[in-house]
Tab-separated table of C-alpha atoms in Angstrom:
chain	number	residue	atom	x	y	z
A	1393	MET	CA	103.845	-4.526	-39.487
A	1394	ASN	CA	101.468	-7.096	-40.717
A	1395	PHE	CA	97.985	-6.963	-39.140
A	1396	THR	CA	95.775	-9.963	-39.463
A	1397	PRO	CA	92.108	-9.148	-38.804
A	1398	LEU	CA	90.038	-11.398	-36.549
A	1399	ILE	CA	87.760	-13.780	-38.271
A	1400	PHE	CA	84.175	-13.834	-36.882
A	1401	SER	CA	81.534	-16.305	-37.601
A	1402	VAL	CA	78.307	-14.707	-38.952
A	1403	SER	CA	76.582	-15.476	-35.689
A	1404	GLU	CA	79.399	-13.945	-33.677
A	1405	LEU	CA	79.333	-10.794	-35.759
A	1406	THR	CA	75.605	-10.462	-35.675
A	1407	ARG	CA	75.532	-11.000	-31.939
A	1408	LEU	CA	78.154	-8.284	-31.558
A	1409	ILE	CA	76.193	-5.874	-33.733
A	1410	LYS	CA	73.027	-6.690	-31.809
A	1411	LYS	CA	74.727	-6.095	-28.447
A	1412	ASN	CA	76.245	-2.816	-29.555
A	1413	LEU	CA	73.171	-1.466	-31.327
A	1414	GLU	CA	70.762	-2.397	-28.577
A	1415	GLU	CA	73.028	-0.905	-25.925
A	1416	LEU	CA	73.468	2.236	-27.974
A	1417	PHE	CA	69.702	2.806	-28.557
A	1418	PRO	CA	67.882	1.430	-25.490
A	1419	ILE	CA	65.042	3.984	-25.602
A	1420	ILE	CA	64.682	6.357	-28.483
A	1421	GLN	CA	62.078	8.524	-30.185
A	1422	VAL	CA	62.022	8.750	-33.935
A	1423	GLU	CA	59.876	10.787	-36.239
A	1424	GLY	CA	58.751	9.838	-39.730
A	1425	GLU	CA	55.956	8.819	-42.084
A	1426	VAL	CA	54.204	5.473	-41.963
A	1427	SER	CA	54.235	3.194	-44.996
A	1428	ASN	CA	53.677	-0.479	-45.810
A	1429	CYS	CA	51.446	-0.705	-42.791
A	1430	THR	CA	50.118	-4.206	-42.023
A	1431	TYR	CA	47.967	-5.251	-39.092
A	1432	HIS	CA	48.862	-8.942	-39.035
A	1433	THR	CA	46.251	-11.546	-38.111
A	1434	SER	CA	48.463	-12.420	-35.157
A	1435	GLY	CA	47.676	-8.967	-33.798
A	1436	HIS	CA	51.154	-7.612	-34.301
A	1437	LEU	CA	51.661	-4.480	-36.363
A	1438	TYR	CA	54.392	-4.140	-38.982
A	1439	PHE	CA	55.256	-1.058	-40.969
A	1440	THR	CA	58.167	0.998	-42.187
A	1441	LEU	CA	58.939	4.512	-41.073
A	1442	LYS	CA	60.535	6.746	-43.628
A	1443	ASP	CA	61.675	10.232	-44.367
A	1444	SER	CA	63.037	11.676	-47.595
A	1445	SER	CA	66.226	9.648	-47.608
A	1446	ALA	CA	65.964	6.636	-45.318
A	1447	ILE	CA	63.641	3.954	-44.003
A	1448	ILE	CA	63.516	1.742	-40.912
A	1449	SER	CA	61.388	-1.323	-40.226
A	1450	VAL	CA	59.044	-1.104	-37.269
A	1451	VAL	CA	57.313	-3.812	-35.318
A	1452	MET	CA	54.731	-3.283	-32.597
A	1453	TRP	CA	53.709	-6.323	-30.611
A	1454	ARG	CA	50.107	-7.248	-30.034
A	1455	SER	CA	50.140	-6.253	-26.342
A	1456	LYS	CA	51.276	-2.739	-27.261
A	1457	VAL	CA	48.929	-2.436	-30.223
A	1458	ALA	CA	46.012	-3.016	-27.855
A	1459	LEU	CA	47.015	0.027	-25.817
A	1460	GLN	CA	46.832	2.381	-28.772
A	1461	SER	CA	43.599	4.399	-28.935
A	1462	PHE	CA	43.711	4.744	-32.732
A	1463	LYS	CA	44.715	2.881	-35.830
A	1464	ILE	CA	47.591	4.086	-37.910
A	1465	LYS	CA	47.457	4.395	-41.645
A	1466	ASN	CA	49.973	4.821	-44.429
A	1467	GLY	CA	51.024	8.420	-44.873
A	1468	MET	CA	50.479	9.302	-41.233
A	1469	LYS	CA	53.207	11.380	-39.622
A	1470	VAL	CA	54.100	9.915	-36.275
A	1471	ILE	CA	56.602	9.948	-33.462
A	1472	LEU	CA	57.513	6.460	-32.290
A	1473	GLN	CA	58.892	5.473	-28.921
A	1474	GLY	CA	60.842	2.244	-28.616
A	1475	SER	CA	64.209	0.596	-28.888
A	1476	ILE	CA	66.393	-0.790	-31.665
A	1477	THR	CA	66.520	-4.549	-31.851
A	1478	VAL	CA	68.337	-6.842	-34.246
A	1479	TYR	CA	66.616	-9.879	-35.644
A	1480	GLU	CA	69.441	-12.305	-36.013
A	1481	PRO	CA	67.897	-14.892	-38.397
A	1482	ARG	CA	67.552	-12.200	-41.024
A	1483	GLY	CA	70.295	-9.881	-39.999
A	1484	ASN	CA	67.795	-7.051	-39.794
A	1485	TYR	CA	67.666	-4.249	-37.358
A	1486	GLN	CA	64.251	-2.806	-36.551
A	1487	LEU	CA	62.486	-0.472	-34.213
A	1488	ASP	CA	60.587	-2.298	-31.480
A	1489	CYS	CA	57.799	0.254	-30.933
A	1490	ASN	CA	56.055	0.758	-27.579
A	1491	LYS	CA	54.019	3.829	-28.397
A	1492	ILE	CA	52.895	5.740	-31.449
A	1493	ILE	CA	52.133	9.436	-31.055
A	1494	PRO	CA	50.388	11.067	-33.980
A	1495	LYS	CA	51.906	14.212	-35.334
A	1496	GLY	CA	50.302	16.939	-37.455
A	1497	ILE	CA	46.775	15.700	-36.834
A	1498	GLY	CA	46.258	16.480	-33.136
A	1499	GLU	CA	46.113	13.757	-30.610
A	1500	LEU	CA	42.731	14.976	-29.372
A	1501	GLN	CA	41.389	14.879	-32.886
A	1502	LEU	CA	42.562	11.323	-33.189
A	1503	ARG	CA	41.012	10.248	-29.930
A	1504	TYR	CA	37.836	11.906	-31.126
A	1505	GLU	CA	37.865	9.948	-34.379
A	1506	GLU	CA	38.649	6.748	-32.538
A	1507	LEU	CA	35.810	7.086	-30.037
A	1508	LYS	CA	33.429	8.203	-32.731
A	1509	ASN	CA	34.208	5.154	-34.837
A	1510	LYS	CA	33.955	2.861	-31.841
A	1511	LEU	CA	30.559	4.140	-30.739
A	1512	LEU	CA	29.322	4.249	-34.313
A	1513	ALA	CA	30.249	0.596	-34.662
A	1514	GLU	CA	28.335	-0.158	-31.456
A	1515	GLY	CA	25.277	1.464	-33.003
A	1516	LEU	CA	25.032	4.238	-30.419
A	1517	PHE	CA	24.342	6.847	-33.100
A	1518	ASP	CA	21.585	4.828	-34.790
A	1519	ASN	CA	18.390	6.712	-35.479
A	1520	GLU	CA	16.303	3.872	-34.063
A	1521	ARG	CA	17.879	4.509	-30.684
A	1522	LYS	CA	16.891	8.138	-30.661
A	1523	LYS	CA	13.967	9.054	-28.461
A	1524	SER	CA	11.440	11.623	-29.630
A	1525	LEU	CA	11.213	14.772	-27.572
A	1526	PRO	CA	7.980	15.530	-25.716
A	1527	GLU	CA	5.977	18.097	-27.650
A	1528	PHE	CA	5.047	20.028	-24.541
A	1529	PRO	CA	7.633	19.411	-21.815
A	1530	GLU	CA	6.658	20.804	-18.414
A	1531	LYS	CA	9.966	20.308	-16.657
A	1532	ILE	CA	13.273	20.725	-18.443
A	1533	GLY	CA	16.553	19.603	-16.910
A	1534	ILE	CA	19.655	21.545	-17.902
A	1535	VAL	CA	23.094	20.092	-17.215
A	1536	THR	CA	25.561	22.941	-17.591
A	1537	SER	CA	27.645	25.489	-15.769
A	1538	PRO	CA	25.458	27.679	-13.513
A	1539	THR	CA	27.636	30.710	-14.201
A	1540	GLY	CA	28.144	30.760	-17.965
A	1541	ALA	CA	26.380	32.915	-20.529
A	1542	ALA	CA	24.830	29.731	-21.925
A	1543	ILE	CA	22.480	29.168	-18.978
A	1544	ARG	CA	21.412	32.846	-18.986
A	1545	ASP	CA	20.635	32.676	-22.699
A	1546	MET	CA	18.603	29.505	-22.250
A	1547	ILE	CA	16.637	30.932	-19.308
A	1548	ASN	CA	15.857	34.087	-21.311
A	1549	ILE	CA	14.676	32.215	-24.360
A	1550	LEU	CA	12.581	29.691	-22.439
A	1551	SER	CA	11.060	32.490	-20.425
A	1552	ARG	CA	10.092	34.365	-23.582
A	1553	ARG	CA	8.810	31.380	-25.542
A	1554	MET	CA	7.118	29.245	-22.930
A	1555	PRO	CA	7.080	30.721	-19.427
A	1556	SER	CA	4.842	27.963	-18.129
A	1557	VAL	CA	7.701	25.454	-18.058
A	1558	GLU	CA	9.907	24.748	-15.078
A	1559	ILE	CA	13.670	24.578	-15.423
A	1560	ILE	CA	15.759	22.374	-13.186
A	1561	ILE	CA	19.419	23.204	-13.485
A	1562	PHE	CA	21.969	20.590	-12.541
A	1563	PRO	CA	25.108	22.690	-12.047
A	1564	VAL	CA	28.313	21.011	-13.255
A	1565	LYS	CA	31.796	21.922	-14.331
A	1566	VAL	CA	31.906	21.924	-18.130
A	1567	GLN	CA	35.687	21.922	-18.582
A	1568	GLY	CA	38.666	20.561	-16.738
A	1569	ASP	CA	39.393	17.076	-15.497
A	1570	GLU	CA	36.277	16.695	-13.346
A	1571	ALA	CA	33.882	17.890	-15.986
A	1572	LYS	CA	33.287	14.533	-17.691
A	1573	ASN	CA	32.461	12.742	-14.443
A	1574	GLU	CA	30.195	15.528	-13.199
A	1575	ILE	CA	28.290	15.684	-16.476
A	1576	ALA	CA	27.888	11.913	-16.617
A	1577	GLU	CA	26.714	11.777	-13.024
A	1578	ALA	CA	24.254	14.644	-13.521
A	1579	ILE	CA	22.591	12.724	-16.352
A	1580	LYS	CA	22.463	9.600	-14.204
A	1581	ILE	CA	20.986	11.435	-11.177
A	1582	LEU	CA	18.351	13.194	-13.289
A	1583	ASN	CA	17.343	9.781	-14.594
A	1584	GLU	CA	17.175	8.318	-11.109
A	1585	GLN	CA	15.125	11.206	-9.781
A	1586	ASN	CA	12.962	11.171	-12.887
A	1587	ILE	CA	11.712	14.713	-12.350
A	1588	VAL	CA	12.198	16.170	-15.814
A	1589	ASP	CA	10.638	15.484	-19.226
A	1590	LEU	CA	13.827	16.168	-21.141
A	1591	ILE	CA	17.433	17.160	-20.539
A	1592	ILE	CA	19.608	19.731	-22.265
A	1593	VAL	CA	23.323	19.000	-21.861
A	1594	GLY	CA	25.725	21.636	-23.005
A	1595	ARG	CA	27.912	24.692	-22.667
A	1596	GLY	CA	28.901	27.770	-24.638
A	1597	GLY	CA	31.661	27.960	-27.205
A	1598	GLY	CA	35.344	27.349	-26.550
A	1599	SER	CA	38.445	25.650	-27.876
A	1600	LEU	CA	38.531	21.950	-28.701
A	1601	GLU	CA	40.179	21.407	-25.304
A	1602	ASP	CA	37.446	23.442	-23.550
A	1603	LEU	CA	34.734	21.317	-25.134
A	1604	TRP	CA	36.619	18.098	-24.554
A	1605	ALA	CA	34.446	16.731	-21.764
A	1606	PHE	CA	31.687	16.305	-24.354
A	1607	ASN	CA	33.970	14.036	-26.367
A	1608	GLU	CA	34.610	11.678	-23.470
A	1609	GLU	CA	33.316	8.156	-23.532
A	1610	ILE	CA	31.821	8.333	-20.020
A	1611	VAL	CA	29.635	11.281	-21.111
A	1612	ALA	CA	28.651	9.551	-24.343
A	1613	ARG	CA	27.665	6.420	-22.394
A	1614	ALA	CA	25.643	8.423	-19.859
A	1615	ILE	CA	23.732	10.130	-22.675
A	1616	SER	CA	23.184	6.837	-24.429
A	1617	ASN	CA	21.907	5.185	-21.242
A	1618	SER	CA	19.499	7.996	-20.401
A	1619	LYS	CA	15.832	7.043	-20.496
A	1620	ILE	CA	14.948	10.726	-20.602
A	1621	PRO	CA	15.388	12.334	-24.041
A	1622	ILE	CA	18.567	14.398	-24.266
A	1623	VAL	CA	19.315	17.435	-26.407
A	1624	SER	CA	23.016	18.248	-26.782
A	1625	ALA	CA	23.968	21.903	-27.057
A	1626	VAL	CA	27.724	22.259	-27.116
A	1627	GLY	CA	29.672	25.258	-28.329
A	1628	HIS	CA	28.936	26.857	-31.668
A	1629	GLU	CA	27.254	25.712	-34.849
A	1630	ILE	CA	30.525	24.330	-36.234
A	1631	ASP	CA	31.437	22.247	-33.182
A	1632	PHE	CA	30.428	18.613	-33.433
A	1633	THR	CA	31.074	16.598	-30.300
A	1634	ILE	CA	30.565	12.910	-29.574
A	1635	ALA	CA	27.745	14.016	-27.259
A	1636	ASP	CA	26.027	15.490	-30.313
A	1637	PHE	CA	26.095	12.185	-32.164
A	1638	VAL	CA	24.813	10.112	-29.303
A	1639	SER	CA	22.134	12.539	-28.064
A	1640	ASP	CA	18.526	12.294	-29.223
A	1641	LEU	CA	18.758	15.720	-30.843
A	1642	ARG	CA	21.725	17.977	-31.554
A	1643	ALA	CA	21.152	21.674	-31.096
A	1644	PRO	CA	23.821	23.826	-32.745
A	1645	THR	CA	24.068	26.108	-29.704
A	1646	PRO	CA	22.580	26.330	-26.180
A	1647	SER	CA	20.258	29.142	-27.353
A	1648	ALA	CA	19.111	27.000	-30.250
A	1649	ALA	CA	18.388	24.164	-27.804
A	1650	ALA	CA	16.084	26.450	-25.826
A	1651	GLU	CA	14.307	27.348	-29.071
A	1652	LEU	CA	13.992	23.726	-30.119
A	1653	VAL	CA	12.592	22.158	-26.963
A	1654	VAL	CA	9.541	24.370	-26.485
A	1655	LYS	CA	6.992	25.806	-28.850
A	1656	ASP	CA	6.460	29.543	-28.947
A	1657	LYS	CA	3.471	30.577	-26.865
A	1658	SER	CA	2.289	33.182	-29.381
A	1659	GLU	CA	2.224	30.505	-32.070
A	1660	LEU	CA	0.219	28.267	-29.772
A	1661	ILE	CA	-2.203	31.078	-29.024
A	1662	GLU	CA	-2.590	31.520	-32.770
A	1663	THR	CA	-3.264	27.784	-33.130
A	1664	ILE	CA	-5.910	27.891	-30.410
A	1665	ASN	CA	-7.471	30.966	-32.008
A	1666	ASN	CA	-7.712	29.091	-35.285
A	1667	LEU	CA	-9.231	26.016	-33.671
A	1668	LEU	CA	-11.776	28.133	-31.878
A	1669	TYR	CA	-12.543	30.004	-35.074
A	1670	ASN	CA	-13.152	26.672	-36.809
A	1671	CYS	CA	-15.499	25.644	-33.989
A	1672	LYS	CA	-17.422	28.886	-34.285
A	1673	ASN	CA	-17.535	28.689	-38.039
A	1674	ARG	CA	-18.738	25.116	-37.961
A	1675	LEU	CA	-21.399	25.931	-35.413
A	1676	GLU	CA	-22.646	28.826	-37.517
A	1677	ASN	CA	-22.880	26.557	-40.537
A	1678	LEU	CA	-24.745	24.048	-38.452
A	1679	ILE	CA	-27.248	26.635	-37.274
A	1680	ASP	CA	-27.577	27.823	-40.832
A	1681	SER	CA	-28.326	24.341	-42.110
A	1682	GLU	CA	-30.799	23.713	-39.244
A	1683	PHE	CA	-32.489	26.884	-40.317
A	1684	LYS	CA	-32.585	25.668	-43.899
A	1685	SER	CA	-34.124	22.369	-42.913
A	1686	ILE	CA	-36.793	24.274	-40.989
A	1687	SER	CA	-37.475	26.308	-44.102
A	1688	GLY	CA	-37.745	23.008	-45.913
A	1689	PHE	CA	-40.514	22.069	-43.528
A	1690	ILE	CA	-42.214	25.341	-44.065
A	1691	ASN	CA	-42.183	24.787	-47.802
A	1692	SER	CA	-43.319	21.182	-47.514
A	1693	TYR	CA	-46.706	20.085	-49.028
A	1694	ALA	CA	-48.265	19.341	-45.650
A	1695	PHE	CA	-47.340	22.695	-44.245
A	1696	ASN	CA	-48.785	24.374	-47.284
A	1697	ILE	CA	-52.317	22.846	-47.309
A	1698	PRO	CA	-53.811	25.749	-45.311
A	1699	LYS	CA	-52.025	28.171	-47.517
A	1700	GLN	CA	-53.428	26.365	-50.543
A	1701	LEU	CA	-56.878	26.533	-49.051
A	1702	ILE	CA	-56.504	30.212	-48.574
A	1703	LYS	CA	-55.331	30.517	-52.108
A	1704	ASN	CA	-58.329	28.537	-53.311
A	1705	TYR	CA	-60.715	30.681	-51.349
A	1706	SER	CA	-59.008	33.709	-52.549
A	1707	GLN	CA	-59.377	32.558	-56.105
A	1708	GLN	CA	-63.026	31.772	-55.556
A	1709	ASN	CA	-63.404	35.161	-54.086
A	1710	ASP	CA	-61.733	36.770	-57.032
A	1711	ASP	CA	-64.004	34.803	-59.277
A	1712	LEU	CA	-67.068	35.998	-57.462
A	1713	VAL	CA	-65.861	39.524	-57.517
A	1714	HIS	CA	-65.263	39.183	-61.175
A	1715	ARG	CA	-68.670	37.770	-61.802
A	1716	LEU	CA	-70.245	40.438	-59.690
A	1717	ASP	CA	-68.332	43.028	-61.537
A	1718	LYS	CA	-69.440	41.604	-64.804
A	1719	SER	CA	-73.094	41.486	-63.931
A	1720	MET	CA	-72.925	44.931	-62.459
A	1721	ASN	CA	-71.416	46.135	-65.653
A	1722	TYR	CA	-74.159	44.514	-67.637
A	1723	LEU	CA	-76.753	46.054	-65.425
A	1724	MET	CA	-75.164	49.415	-65.650
A	1725	THR	CA	-74.952	49.319	-69.419
A	1726	ASN	CA	-78.551	48.320	-69.549
A	1727	LYS	CA	-79.638	51.158	-67.310
A	1728	LYS	CA	-77.480	53.502	-69.259
A	1729	ASN	CA	-79.213	52.521	-72.480
A	1730	GLN	CA	-82.601	53.010	-70.835
A	1731	LEU	CA	-81.419	56.325	-69.613
A	1732	THR	CA	-80.422	57.363	-73.122
A	1733	ASN	CA	-83.904	56.451	-74.282
A	1734	PHE	CA	-85.357	58.486	-71.533
A	1735	ASP	CA	-83.087	61.258	-72.498
A	1736	GLY	CA	-84.468	61.255	-76.031
A	1737	LYS	CA	-87.923	61.412	-74.692
A	1738	LEU	CA	-86.947	64.116	-72.296
A	1739	VAL	CA	-85.435	66.130	-75.092
A	1740	ALA	CA	-88.726	65.875	-76.949
A	1741	LEU	CA	-90.507	67.127	-73.884
A	1742	LYS	CA	-88.253	70.077	-73.307
A	1743	PRO	CA	-90.411	73.348	-73.300
A	1744	GLU	CA	-88.250	74.948	-76.008
A	1745	ASN	CA	-88.981	72.056	-78.299
A	1746	ILE	CA	-92.727	72.319	-77.548
A	1747	LEU	CA	-92.639	76.075	-78.150
A	1748	ARG	CA	-90.844	75.355	-81.446
A	1749	ARG	CA	-93.941	73.514	-82.569
A	1750	GLY	CA	-96.071	76.635	-81.973
A	1751	PHE	CA	-97.206	76.135	-78.405
A	1752	SER	CA	-96.840	79.015	-75.898
A	1753	ILE	CA	-96.532	79.083	-72.156
A	1754	VAL	CA	-98.865	81.228	-70.125
A	1755	ARG	CA	-97.685	82.420	-66.715
A	1756	LYS	CA	-99.436	84.457	-64.130
A	1757	ASN	CA	-97.156	85.826	-61.450
A	1758	ASN	CA	-94.479	83.521	-62.801
A	1759	LYS	CA	-96.663	80.486	-62.363
A	1760	ILE	CA	-97.517	78.375	-65.340
A	1761	ILE	CA	-101.199	78.384	-65.985
A	1762	SER	CA	-102.560	75.204	-67.372
A	1763	ASP	CA	-106.237	75.681	-66.392
A	1764	ALA	CA	-108.375	78.591	-67.631
A	1765	ASN	CA	-110.193	78.541	-64.348
A	1766	ASP	CA	-107.078	79.823	-62.677
A	1767	LEU	CA	-107.552	83.095	-64.465
A	1768	SER	CA	-109.953	85.926	-63.760
A	1769	LEU	CA	-110.907	89.001	-65.727
A	1770	LYS	CA	-108.261	91.642	-65.937
A	1771	ASP	CA	-105.580	89.215	-64.804
A	1772	LYS	CA	-102.234	90.075	-66.267
A	1773	ILE	CA	-100.594	87.138	-67.942
A	1774	GLU	CA	-97.214	86.622	-69.545
A	1775	ILE	CA	-97.000	84.563	-72.717
A	1776	THR	CA	-93.762	83.001	-73.680
A	1777	PHE	CA	-93.349	82.080	-77.346
A	1778	LYS	CA	-90.619	80.293	-79.126
A	1779	LYS	CA	-89.225	83.697	-79.679
A	1780	GLY	CA	-89.887	86.445	-77.181
A	1781	LYS	CA	-92.504	87.152	-74.581
A	1782	SER	CA	-95.711	89.267	-74.487
A	1783	THR	CA	-97.909	90.526	-71.707
A	1784	ALA	CA	-101.724	90.300	-72.080
A	1785	GLU	CA	-104.860	90.977	-70.066
A	1786	ILE	CA	-107.772	88.590	-69.758
A	1787	SER	CA	-110.634	90.340	-71.512
A	1788	GLN	CA	-113.246	87.641	-71.466
A	1789	LYS	CA	-114.143	84.695	-69.352
B	1384	MET	CA	11.032	6.634	-31.889
B	1385	LYS	CA	9.547	6.221	-28.441
B	1386	LYS	CA	6.533	8.335	-27.579
B	1387	SER	CA	6.435	10.326	-24.375
B	1388	THR	CA	3.373	10.882	-22.206
B	1389	LYS	CA	1.131	13.845	-22.765
B	1390	ASN	CA	0.764	16.607	-20.219
B	1391	ASN	CA	-2.361	18.520	-19.380
B	1392	PHE	CA	-1.894	21.368	-21.818
B	1393	GLU	CA	-1.208	18.923	-24.595
B	1394	SER	CA	-4.326	16.884	-23.874
B	1395	GLN	CA	-6.373	20.094	-23.747
B	1396	LEU	CA	-5.037	21.088	-27.139
B	1397	ASN	CA	-5.788	17.620	-28.486
B	1398	ARG	CA	-9.301	17.796	-27.098
B	1399	LEU	CA	-9.802	21.119	-28.857
B	1400	GLN	CA	-8.695	19.549	-32.132
B	1401	GLU	CA	-11.038	16.645	-31.492
B	1402	ILE	CA	-13.951	19.030	-30.957
B	1403	VAL	CA	-13.243	20.759	-34.253
B	1404	GLU	CA	-13.183	17.394	-35.993
B	1405	GLN	CA	-16.423	16.315	-34.325
B	1406	LEU	CA	-18.088	19.544	-35.328
B	1407	GLU	CA	-16.797	19.204	-38.852
B	1408	GLY	CA	-17.927	15.592	-39.012
B	1409	GLY	CA	-21.473	16.926	-38.840
B	1410	GLU	CA	-22.900	13.726	-37.345
B	1411	ILE	CA	-24.099	15.455	-34.206
B	1412	SER	CA	-27.168	17.374	-33.172
B	1413	LEU	CA	-27.319	21.110	-32.711
B	1414	ASP	CA	-27.644	20.581	-28.963
B	1415	GLU	CA	-24.479	18.515	-28.803
B	1416	SER	CA	-22.718	21.009	-31.013
B	1417	LEU	CA	-23.567	23.828	-28.663
B	1418	GLN	CA	-22.254	21.789	-25.741
B	1419	LEU	CA	-19.032	21.083	-27.617
B	1420	PHE	CA	-18.678	24.740	-28.467
B	1421	GLU	CA	-19.045	25.664	-24.803
B	1422	GLU	CA	-16.371	23.128	-23.943
B	1423	ALA	CA	-14.108	24.532	-26.654
B	1424	ILE	CA	-14.454	28.015	-25.198
B	1425	LYS	CA	-13.693	26.745	-21.717
B	1426	ILE	CA	-10.628	24.829	-22.882
B	1427	SER	CA	-9.249	27.713	-24.877
B	1428	SER	CA	-9.629	30.175	-22.037
B	1429	GLU	CA	-7.794	27.734	-19.753
B	1430	SER	CA	-5.096	27.327	-22.388
B	1431	TYR	CA	-4.702	31.083	-22.788
B	1432	ASP	CA	-4.297	31.252	-19.016
B	1433	TYR	CA	-1.669	28.521	-19.054
B	1434	LEU	CA	0.317	30.310	-21.753
B	1435	ASN	CA	-0.064	33.889	-20.659
B	1436	ASN	CA	-0.260	33.920	-16.881
B	1437	ALA	CA	2.902	32.015	-16.080
B	1438	GLU	CA	6.338	32.979	-14.917
B	1439	LEU	CA	9.317	30.770	-15.635
B	1440	LYS	CA	10.304	28.741	-12.545
B	1441	VAL	CA	14.021	28.067	-12.281
B	1442	LYS	CA	15.358	25.646	-9.697
B	1443	GLN	CA	18.601	23.779	-9.231
B	1444	LEU	CA	19.339	20.263	-8.123
B	1445	ILE	CA	22.278	20.246	-5.713
B	1446	LYS	CA	23.881	17.581	-3.555
B	1447	SER	CA	23.234	18.289	0.117
B	1448	GLN	CA	25.651	17.515	2.944
B	1449	THR	CA	23.878	14.218	3.532
B	1450	GLY	CA	24.674	13.254	-0.046
B	1451	LYS	CA	21.060	13.566	-1.163
B	1452	PHE	CA	20.125	15.727	-4.116
B	1453	ASP	CA	17.689	18.511	-3.232
B	1454	LEU	CA	15.890	21.152	-5.273
B	1455	SER	CA	16.544	24.742	-4.331
B	1456	LYS	CA	15.895	28.122	-5.872
B	1457	PHE	CA	18.343	29.172	-8.577
B	1458	GLU	CA	19.511	32.771	-8.213
């Protein structure tokens, strides 16, 4: 039997393919890697999705592109949702994409990157926007869970370092769906009430999902709008949240935040001790120099005139004493010489020397007789010669 | 960077620094110096008090039934 196939026009065939394909794949999901990605100036997005052995063209219309929270790039692994359409003028079939879901890199991570880039572009992370923290806050607002370990740690540290501060806790949920709104509102209320000098916003460690509230735009905006300086303290050292970028200061942990916002009282006491020591030291120097200037006075010419007078008198006195001494000496020497002369004469007059010349001494009853009238007949007399003595009797008068 | 207002302790500490500078400047009489020194002693004893004789106050800000936010003691 002879079978003659139908003859279609190109348009008829294409229309038939279109009808069949589009009916066969009304809504599908397909997984693959992005390549040849082009964001067209019209706002539509064109790329091809491929795996190791096949490719398919993808189009995403402007209205759908706007709903995506992130940009796609070549090499990205994605799951696309959409339908197959045929573009008749070219005879192409393509995937008309409604939604792109990232694969491999988590969706949360992508949202994080997207928001981060968006806020960065708005300048919300700029250093010029960051407020300086008060050096000595008196009242510290803490937006966190009232039951976690984080708040206990912060209370302990603040109490140890600077017990003179007051803490005002604004209790909020820090995870779950309500967390972002509660945190954002707490920041807003604390600003309205204006009762604290700075705010710590944070929570202890957890999974990316647990910390997610701190990556939400509403929280980032609340922090950015705060007139009161905000310290973010979310999770552990390694966790960086959007809140950290937008806050005035990022503390790696809640405990670290408590350390950062207040000075240590023992250090302050040390500072005061030093200042006081400097005061004391300076005062002592001052007294010392006053004392020196008084000594300067004492040594001045005017002050020393009386002293000079005394010195002069003293000198005069010394002079007189000297002169007196000198004249006395002269006098004494003189007298001494005279005395020596006398001595010579005296030596000549000594009885022994007289006796040596042949004179004798006559004594009666041990009295020297120098007058013959003192003697009577028969008187016994003693004669002393140069050598020896004799006794004699007066025989004649 | 915006500058926040100073509290009492901070201004006391600043005053103490000022006194040291004045004393070190040496442009003042012994009488004035003694007065400044007295002031320095007074300020530092007040500061020691502020730092040492305080107990951390912890309160919480909670929404009351009327919708107002009130401070209460935090247990």
